[in-house]
Tab-separated table of C-alpha atoms in Angstrom:
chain	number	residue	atom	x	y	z
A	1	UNK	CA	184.989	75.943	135.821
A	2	UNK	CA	186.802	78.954	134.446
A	3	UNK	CA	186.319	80.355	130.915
A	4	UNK	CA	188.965	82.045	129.301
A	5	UNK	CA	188.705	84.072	126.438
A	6	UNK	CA	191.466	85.365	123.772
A	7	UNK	CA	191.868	88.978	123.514
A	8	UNK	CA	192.393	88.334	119.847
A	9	UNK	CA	188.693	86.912	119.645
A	10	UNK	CA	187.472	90.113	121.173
A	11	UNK	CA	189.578	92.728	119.161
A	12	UNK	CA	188.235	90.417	116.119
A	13	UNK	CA	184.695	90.959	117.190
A	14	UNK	CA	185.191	94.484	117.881
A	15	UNK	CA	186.810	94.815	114.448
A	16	UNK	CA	183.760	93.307	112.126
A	17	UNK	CA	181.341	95.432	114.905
A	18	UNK	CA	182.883	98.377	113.893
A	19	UNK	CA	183.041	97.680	110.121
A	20	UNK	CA	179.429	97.027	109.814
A	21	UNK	CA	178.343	100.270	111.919
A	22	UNK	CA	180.941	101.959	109.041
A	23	UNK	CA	178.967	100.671	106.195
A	24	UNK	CA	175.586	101.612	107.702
A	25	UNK	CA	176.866	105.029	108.262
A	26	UNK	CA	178.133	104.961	104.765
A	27	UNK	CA	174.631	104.080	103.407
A	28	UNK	CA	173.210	106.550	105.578
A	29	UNK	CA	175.373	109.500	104.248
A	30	UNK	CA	174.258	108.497	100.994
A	31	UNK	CA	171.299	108.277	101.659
A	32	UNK	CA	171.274	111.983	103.487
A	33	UNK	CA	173.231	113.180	100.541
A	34	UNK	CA	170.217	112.009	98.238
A	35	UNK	CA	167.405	113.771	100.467
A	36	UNK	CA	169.630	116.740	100.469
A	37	UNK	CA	170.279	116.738	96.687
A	38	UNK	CA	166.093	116.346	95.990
A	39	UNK	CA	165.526	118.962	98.718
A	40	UNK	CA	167.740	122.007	96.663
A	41	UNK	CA	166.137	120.662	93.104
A	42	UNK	CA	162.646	120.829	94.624
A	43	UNK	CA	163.572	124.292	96.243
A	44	UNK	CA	165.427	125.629	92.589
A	45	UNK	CA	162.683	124.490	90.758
A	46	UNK	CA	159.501	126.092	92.829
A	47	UNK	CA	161.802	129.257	93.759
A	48	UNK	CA	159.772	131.429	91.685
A	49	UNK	CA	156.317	129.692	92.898
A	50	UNK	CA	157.263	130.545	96.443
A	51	UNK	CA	158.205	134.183	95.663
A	52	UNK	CA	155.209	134.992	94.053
A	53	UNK	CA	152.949	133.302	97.062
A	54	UNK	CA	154.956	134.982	99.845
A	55	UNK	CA	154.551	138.392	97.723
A	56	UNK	CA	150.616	137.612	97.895
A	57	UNK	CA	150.613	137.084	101.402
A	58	UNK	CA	150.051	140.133	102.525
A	59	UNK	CA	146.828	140.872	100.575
A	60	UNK	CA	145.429	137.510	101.293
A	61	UNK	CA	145.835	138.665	105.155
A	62	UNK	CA	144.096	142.200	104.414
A	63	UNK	CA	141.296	139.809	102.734
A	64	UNK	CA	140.683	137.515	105.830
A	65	UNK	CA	140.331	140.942	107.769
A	66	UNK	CA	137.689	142.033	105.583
A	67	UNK	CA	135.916	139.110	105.830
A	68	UNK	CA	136.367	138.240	109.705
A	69	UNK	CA	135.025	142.039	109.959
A	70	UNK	CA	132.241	141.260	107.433
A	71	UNK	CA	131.463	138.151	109.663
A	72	UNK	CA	131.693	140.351	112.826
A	73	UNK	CA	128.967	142.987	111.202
A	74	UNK	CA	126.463	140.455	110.263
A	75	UNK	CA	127.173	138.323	113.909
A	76	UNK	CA	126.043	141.587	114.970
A	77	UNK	CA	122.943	142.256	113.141
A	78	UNK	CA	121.757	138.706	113.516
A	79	UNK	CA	122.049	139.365	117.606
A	80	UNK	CA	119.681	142.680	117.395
A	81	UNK	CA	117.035	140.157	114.738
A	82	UNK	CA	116.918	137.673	116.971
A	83	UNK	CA	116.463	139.895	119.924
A	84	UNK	CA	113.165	141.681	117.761
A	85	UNK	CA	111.737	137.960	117.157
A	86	UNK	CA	111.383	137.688	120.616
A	87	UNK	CA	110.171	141.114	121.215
A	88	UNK	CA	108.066	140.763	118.416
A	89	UNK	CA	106.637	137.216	119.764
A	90	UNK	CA	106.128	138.125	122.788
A	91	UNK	CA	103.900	140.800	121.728
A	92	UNK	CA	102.342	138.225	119.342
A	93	UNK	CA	101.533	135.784	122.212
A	94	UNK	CA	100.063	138.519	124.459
A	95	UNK	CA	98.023	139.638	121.242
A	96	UNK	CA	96.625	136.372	121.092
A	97	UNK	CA	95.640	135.905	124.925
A	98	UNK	CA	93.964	139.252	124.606
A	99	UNK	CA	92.091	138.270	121.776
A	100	UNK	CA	91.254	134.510	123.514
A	101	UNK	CA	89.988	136.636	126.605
A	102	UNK	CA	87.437	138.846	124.349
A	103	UNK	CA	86.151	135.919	122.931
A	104	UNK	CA	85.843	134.353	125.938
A	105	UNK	CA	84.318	136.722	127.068
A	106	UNK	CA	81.686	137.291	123.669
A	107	UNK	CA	81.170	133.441	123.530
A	108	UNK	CA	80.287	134.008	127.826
A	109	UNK	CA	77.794	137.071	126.928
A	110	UNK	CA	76.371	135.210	123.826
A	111	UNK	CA	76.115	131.421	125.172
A	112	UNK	CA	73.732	133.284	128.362
């Protein structure tokens, strides 16, 4: 069995191939174009917006300084009141067993 095929056939095939991968480029040029075209009216249109928020930049950055230093300081000073807490409960708790040994010892002298 042998299969022969024309070379017309295949130029043919290659032809309409090649004419449908043209249109899709075509569309997609045009399509490109369009994105391009909405891209540079978006851009003309907020050109003074974006001036004005890259000239604020800077003192928005000297603002989050402040405030990551302002977050630093009181970090800080929560570390040293947490560490008197304990100080300060500790000395609480042995305040307490001294006074639970005196009156263990008062209710001992009393209750003989």
């Amino acid at each position: 069995m042998s299969v022969t095929i024309n070379i017309q056939v295949v130029l043919f095939i290659l032809a309409v191939l090649g004419c449908v991968a043209l249109v899709f480029l075509i569309v997609l040029l045009k399509r490109l174009s369009a994105l391009m075209t909405n891209i540079d009216t978006i851009i003309t249109q907020n050109s003074t917006n974006v001036g004005l928020t890259i000239a604020k930049l800077p003192g928005i950055l000297d603002n989050v300084d402040s405030v990551v230093d302002n977050a630093k300081d009181v970090s800080d000073v929560a570390v040293d009141v947490a560490a008197d807490v304990i100080t300060a409960k500790e000395k609480v708790k042995s305040g307490f067993a001294t006074t639970a040994a005196v009156a263990g010892i008062v209710k001992d002298t009393f209750s003989k």
